[in-house]
Amino acid sequence: MRVEWSSFEKRGRTWLAIDWVETGAPPHGRVMRRGFGSDLIEGKIPYELGGTGSISIEPVGARCHLEFPLKEGESILETDAPSPTIVCGGTLDMTGAPDLTGRNVLVVEDDYYIAGDTAAALRGAGAKVLGPCPSEDATLDLLETATPTHAVLDLNLGGGEPRFEIAHALKERGVPFNFLTGYDPDAVPEDLACVVRLQKPVTFRNIVEAVAQL
């Protein structure tokens, strides 16, 4: 096994590149199956870190390449942010849930699996999903070209303290939304105190029901 890393400049920022190569495995045919590890490298890491990831399983071993921008951030041990919830992806049965047909629901959530499952639940109830968006910048960029009818908004994007720029942008546009968060009510400013908080961990059916009530 060989792991190498290097930094480089891209779009005015410092990025980190990691190459992981494993060799010496018994010869075998090309692996076509895509599992949790592939989804982690090619889905979760690019989504949450804003970079790219690729993995290939060759007859003689495995090769993985990752690159993403470096940024300063607080450790979760240094903040009062709630511990992350572990969610497994899969098919979500929304039989009997409220019908969200005709609603364009924006999903803002930086956890790849929670975002994917939230989107799947909303689609299962008939909604069209905008996003999901993992960051404030990605969300504000999307709002320049798309207008949601409703939204589900995580408050802790990328760690640190809760941020409310997206909430205020949605409020200015007249878009009703719910907070999806582990923070206590006193973390929410007074002008947004009327927004319904869905306390993590929350079931995806409850998210659909809350959107239906907006």
Tab-separated table of C-alpha atoms in Angstrom:
chain	number	residue	atom	x	y	z
A	1	MET	CA	0.000	0.000	0.000
A	2	ARG	CA	1.239	3.523	-0.825
A	3	VAL	CA	-0.354	6.805	0.257
A	4	GLU	CA	0.906	10.125	-1.085
A	5	TRP	CA	-0.412	13.639	-0.592
A	6	SER	CA	0.419	17.096	-1.893
A	7	SER	CA	-1.016	20.600	-1.862
A	8	PHE	CA	-1.657	22.769	-4.891
A	9	GLU	CA	-3.344	26.035	-5.818
A	10	LYS	CA	-6.685	26.049	-7.618
A	11	ARG	CA	-9.107	28.934	-8.126
A	12	GLY	CA	-7.188	31.056	-5.622
A	13	ARG	CA	-7.338	28.458	-2.834
A	14	THR	CA	-5.040	25.777	-1.472
A	15	TRP	CA	-6.225	22.248	-2.230
A	16	LEU	CA	-5.080	18.884	-0.901
A	17	ALA	CA	-4.611	15.882	-3.209
A	18	ILE	CA	-4.407	12.344	-1.836
A	19	ASP	CA	-3.467	9.249	-3.824
A	20	TRP	CA	-3.997	5.837	-2.240
A	21	VAL	CA	-2.693	2.794	-4.147
A	22	GLU	CA	-2.945	-0.808	-3.022
A	23	THR	CA	-1.089	-3.522	-4.934
A	24	GLY	CA	-0.140	-7.145	-4.459
A	25	ALA	CA	-3.651	-8.561	-4.435
A	26	PRO	CA	-4.232	-11.939	-6.090
A	27	PRO	CA	-5.134	-11.493	-9.782
A	28	HIS	CA	-8.868	-11.194	-10.417
A	29	GLY	CA	-11.248	-9.803	-12.979
A	30	ARG	CA	-12.327	-6.170	-13.058
A	31	VAL	CA	-14.751	-5.367	-10.225
A	32	MET	CA	-17.968	-3.761	-11.463
A	33	ARG	CA	-20.001	-3.715	-8.230
A	34	ARG	CA	-20.380	-0.337	-6.524
A	35	GLY	CA	-20.840	-0.440	-2.769
A	36	PHE	CA	-20.657	1.736	0.336
A	37	GLY	CA	-16.928	2.471	-0.056
A	38	SER	CA	-17.352	3.700	-3.616
A	39	ASP	CA	-20.274	5.910	-2.582
A	40	LEU	CA	-18.216	7.299	0.313
A	41	ILE	CA	-15.288	8.251	-1.927
A	42	GLU	CA	-17.159	9.395	-5.022
A	43	GLY	CA	-20.270	10.781	-3.308
A	44	LYS	CA	-19.943	11.789	0.339
A	45	ILE	CA	-16.428	13.279	0.250
A	46	PRO	CA	-16.984	15.481	-2.833
A	47	TYR	CA	-20.418	16.571	-1.548
A	48	GLU	CA	-19.303	17.544	1.945
A	49	LEU	CA	-15.806	18.874	1.146
A	50	GLY	CA	-16.500	20.482	-2.230
A	51	GLY	CA	-13.921	18.407	-4.106
A	52	THR	CA	-13.688	15.295	-6.231
A	53	GLY	CA	-13.070	11.628	-5.582
A	54	SER	CA	-12.561	8.564	-7.727
A	55	ILE	CA	-11.771	4.900	-7.120
A	56	SER	CA	-10.959	2.068	-9.493
A	57	ILE	CA	-10.492	-1.604	-8.660
A	58	GLU	CA	-8.028	-3.101	-11.134
A	59	PRO	CA	-6.939	-6.740	-11.505
A	60	VAL	CA	-3.735	-6.029	-9.560
A	61	GLY	CA	-5.112	-3.688	-6.877
A	62	ALA	CA	-7.047	-0.516	-6.068
A	63	ARG	CA	-6.407	3.140	-6.841
A	64	CYS	CA	-8.105	6.063	-5.137
A	65	HIS	CA	-7.650	9.772	-5.842
A	66	LEU	CA	-9.134	12.579	-3.729
A	67	GLU	CA	-8.773	16.323	-3.944
A	68	PHE	CA	-10.558	19.064	-2.054
A	69	PRO	CA	-10.008	22.661	-0.890
A	70	LEU	CA	-8.495	23.233	2.533
A	71	LYS	CA	-10.343	25.509	4.894
A	72	GLU	CA	-10.115	26.436	8.539
A	73	GLY	CA	-12.813	25.101	10.787
A	74	GLU	CA	-13.564	24.411	14.396
A	75	SER	CA	-13.457	20.892	15.709
A	76	ILE	CA	-16.851	19.612	16.829
A	77	LEU	CA	-15.141	19.143	20.226
A	78	GLU	CA	-14.681	22.927	20.417
A	79	THR	CA	-18.289	23.874	19.720
A	80	ASP	CA	-21.716	23.229	21.173
A	81	ALA	CA	-22.851	21.671	17.898
A	82	PRO	CA	-24.759	18.413	18.299
A	83	SER	CA	-23.033	15.149	17.477
A	84	PRO	CA	-23.727	14.014	13.910
A	85	THR	CA	-26.509	11.503	13.359
A	86	ILE	CA	-25.670	8.313	11.525
A	87	VAL	CA	-28.137	7.527	8.770
A	88	CYS	CA	-28.040	4.657	6.297
A	89	GLY	CA	-29.169	5.277	2.754
A	90	GLY	CA	-31.794	3.188	1.033
A	91	THR	CA	-35.251	3.216	-0.454
A	92	LEU	CA	-37.732	5.191	1.612
A	93	ASP	CA	-41.381	4.127	1.456
A	94	MET	CA	-43.631	7.159	1.718
A	95	THR	CA	-46.905	5.265	1.269
A	96	GLY	CA	-49.616	7.089	3.209
A	97	ALA	CA	-47.522	10.259	3.605
A	98	PRO	CA	-48.976	13.650	2.589
A	99	ASP	CA	-48.982	14.342	-1.134
A	100	LEU	CA	-46.391	16.972	-2.033
A	101	THR	CA	-47.066	16.961	-5.769
A	102	GLY	CA	-46.489	20.400	-7.266
A	103	ARG	CA	-44.055	21.523	-4.565
A	104	ASN	CA	-40.448	22.406	-5.369
A	105	VAL	CA	-38.629	21.789	-2.099
A	106	LEU	CA	-35.117	23.100	-1.499
A	107	VAL	CA	-33.010	20.809	0.699
A	108	VAL	CA	-30.018	22.378	2.479
A	109	GLU	CA	-28.024	19.819	4.473
A	110	ASP	CA	-24.278	19.259	4.640
A	111	ASP	CA	-24.403	15.580	5.644
A	112	TYR	CA	-24.374	13.562	2.417
A	113	TYR	CA	-26.522	10.689	3.659
A	114	ILE	CA	-29.086	12.800	5.515
A	115	ALA	CA	-29.363	15.060	2.462
A	116	GLY	CA	-29.848	12.113	0.120
A	117	ASP	CA	-32.425	10.410	2.308
A	118	THR	CA	-34.332	13.653	2.882
A	119	ALA	CA	-34.457	14.228	-0.874
A	120	ALA	CA	-35.568	10.621	-1.467
A	121	ALA	CA	-38.374	10.952	1.088
A	122	LEU	CA	-39.616	14.204	-0.471
A	123	ARG	CA	-39.531	12.728	-3.976
A	124	GLY	CA	-41.341	9.651	-2.673
A	125	ALA	CA	-44.127	11.984	-1.536
A	126	GLY	CA	-44.355	13.582	-4.987
A	127	ALA	CA	-42.229	16.701	-4.530
A	128	LYS	CA	-39.571	17.992	-6.887
A	129	VAL	CA	-36.295	18.519	-5.001
A	130	LEU	CA	-33.929	21.446	-5.565
A	131	GLY	CA	-30.415	20.510	-4.485
A	132	PRO	CA	-29.555	19.087	-2.075
A	133	CYS	CA	-27.074	21.862	-1.252
A	134	PRO	CA	-24.208	21.250	1.213
A	135	SER	CA	-23.182	24.853	1.844
A	136	GLU	CA	-24.324	28.437	2.089
A	137	ASP	CA	-22.536	29.421	-1.145
A	138	ALA	CA	-24.065	26.536	-3.114
A	139	THR	CA	-27.532	27.417	-1.821
A	140	LEU	CA	-27.304	31.123	-2.604
A	141	ASP	CA	-25.980	30.305	-6.083
A	142	LEU	CA	-28.955	27.993	-6.689
A	143	LEU	CA	-31.391	30.678	-5.509
A	144	GLU	CA	-30.073	32.968	-8.248
A	145	THR	CA	-31.577	30.672	-10.903
A	146	ALA	CA	-34.306	28.653	-9.150
A	147	THR	CA	-37.225	29.517	-6.899
A	148	PRO	CA	-38.397	26.877	-4.415
A	149	THR	CA	-41.932	26.811	-3.109
A	150	HIS	CA	-40.774	25.374	0.234
A	151	ALA	CA	-37.476	24.504	1.940
A	152	VAL	CA	-35.870	22.349	4.608
A	153	LEU	CA	-32.818	24.036	6.090
A	154	ASP	CA	-30.030	22.662	8.270
A	155	LEU	CA	-28.507	25.358	10.476
A	156	ASN	CA	-25.065	23.853	11.074
A	157	LEU	CA	-23.402	23.874	7.662
A	158	GLY	CA	-19.776	22.825	7.873
A	159	GLY	CA	-19.503	23.020	11.647
A	160	GLY	CA	-19.200	26.016	13.908
A	161	GLU	CA	-22.132	28.136	14.999
A	162	PRO	CA	-25.550	28.169	13.280
A	163	ARG	CA	-25.858	30.609	10.399
A	164	PHE	CA	-29.009	32.323	9.196
A	165	GLU	CA	-28.117	33.988	5.868
A	166	ILE	CA	-30.060	31.380	3.878
A	167	ALA	CA	-33.044	31.646	6.227
A	168	HIS	CA	-33.167	35.409	5.753
A	169	ALA	CA	-32.808	35.031	1.970
A	170	LEU	CA	-35.748	32.619	1.905
A	171	LYS	CA	-37.803	34.884	4.157
A	172	GLU	CA	-37.171	37.853	1.846
A	173	ARG	CA	-38.399	35.747	-1.097
A	174	GLY	CA	-41.525	34.676	0.779
A	175	VAL	CA	-40.509	30.990	0.736
A	176	PRO	CA	-41.841	29.036	3.749
A	177	PHE	CA	-39.312	26.712	5.355
A	178	ASN	CA	-38.522	24.508	8.339
A	179	PHE	CA	-35.301	24.233	10.296
A	180	LEU	CA	-33.709	20.800	10.519
A	181	THR	CA	-31.360	21.127	13.477
A	182	GLY	CA	-30.057	19.851	16.765
A	183	TYR	CA	-29.749	23.337	18.275
A	184	ASP	CA	-31.981	24.572	21.065
A	185	PRO	CA	-34.627	27.243	20.339
A	186	ASP	CA	-32.544	29.976	21.979
A	187	ALA	CA	-29.977	29.635	19.168
A	188	VAL	CA	-32.534	31.039	16.699
A	189	PRO	CA	-32.821	34.854	16.391
A	190	GLU	CA	-36.090	36.497	17.383
A	191	ASP	CA	-37.136	37.353	13.822
A	192	LEU	CA	-37.040	33.627	12.937
A	193	ALA	CA	-38.494	32.274	16.172
A	194	CYS	CA	-41.775	31.389	14.453
A	195	VAL	CA	-40.058	28.937	12.069
A	196	VAL	CA	-40.855	25.323	12.958
A	197	ARG	CA	-37.791	23.431	14.208
A	198	LEU	CA	-37.466	19.737	13.398
A	199	GLN	CA	-35.190	18.449	16.137
A	200	LYS	CA	-32.510	15.998	14.979
A	201	PRO	CA	-32.681	13.064	14.861
A	202	VAL	CA	-36.019	13.221	13.042
A	203	THR	CA	-37.724	10.644	10.853
A	204	PHE	CA	-37.966	11.400	7.164
A	205	ARG	CA	-41.729	10.883	7.241
A	206	ASN	CA	-41.925	13.669	9.849
A	207	ILE	CA	-39.972	15.936	7.491
A	208	VAL	CA	-42.492	15.247	4.713
A	209	GLU	CA	-45.395	15.913	7.089
A	210	ALA	CA	-43.828	19.179	8.275
A	211	VAL	CA	-43.322	20.400	4.696
A	212	ALA	CA	-46.964	19.538	3.927
A	213	GLN	CA	-48.057	21.827	6.780
A	214	LEU	CA	-46.112	24.861	5.553
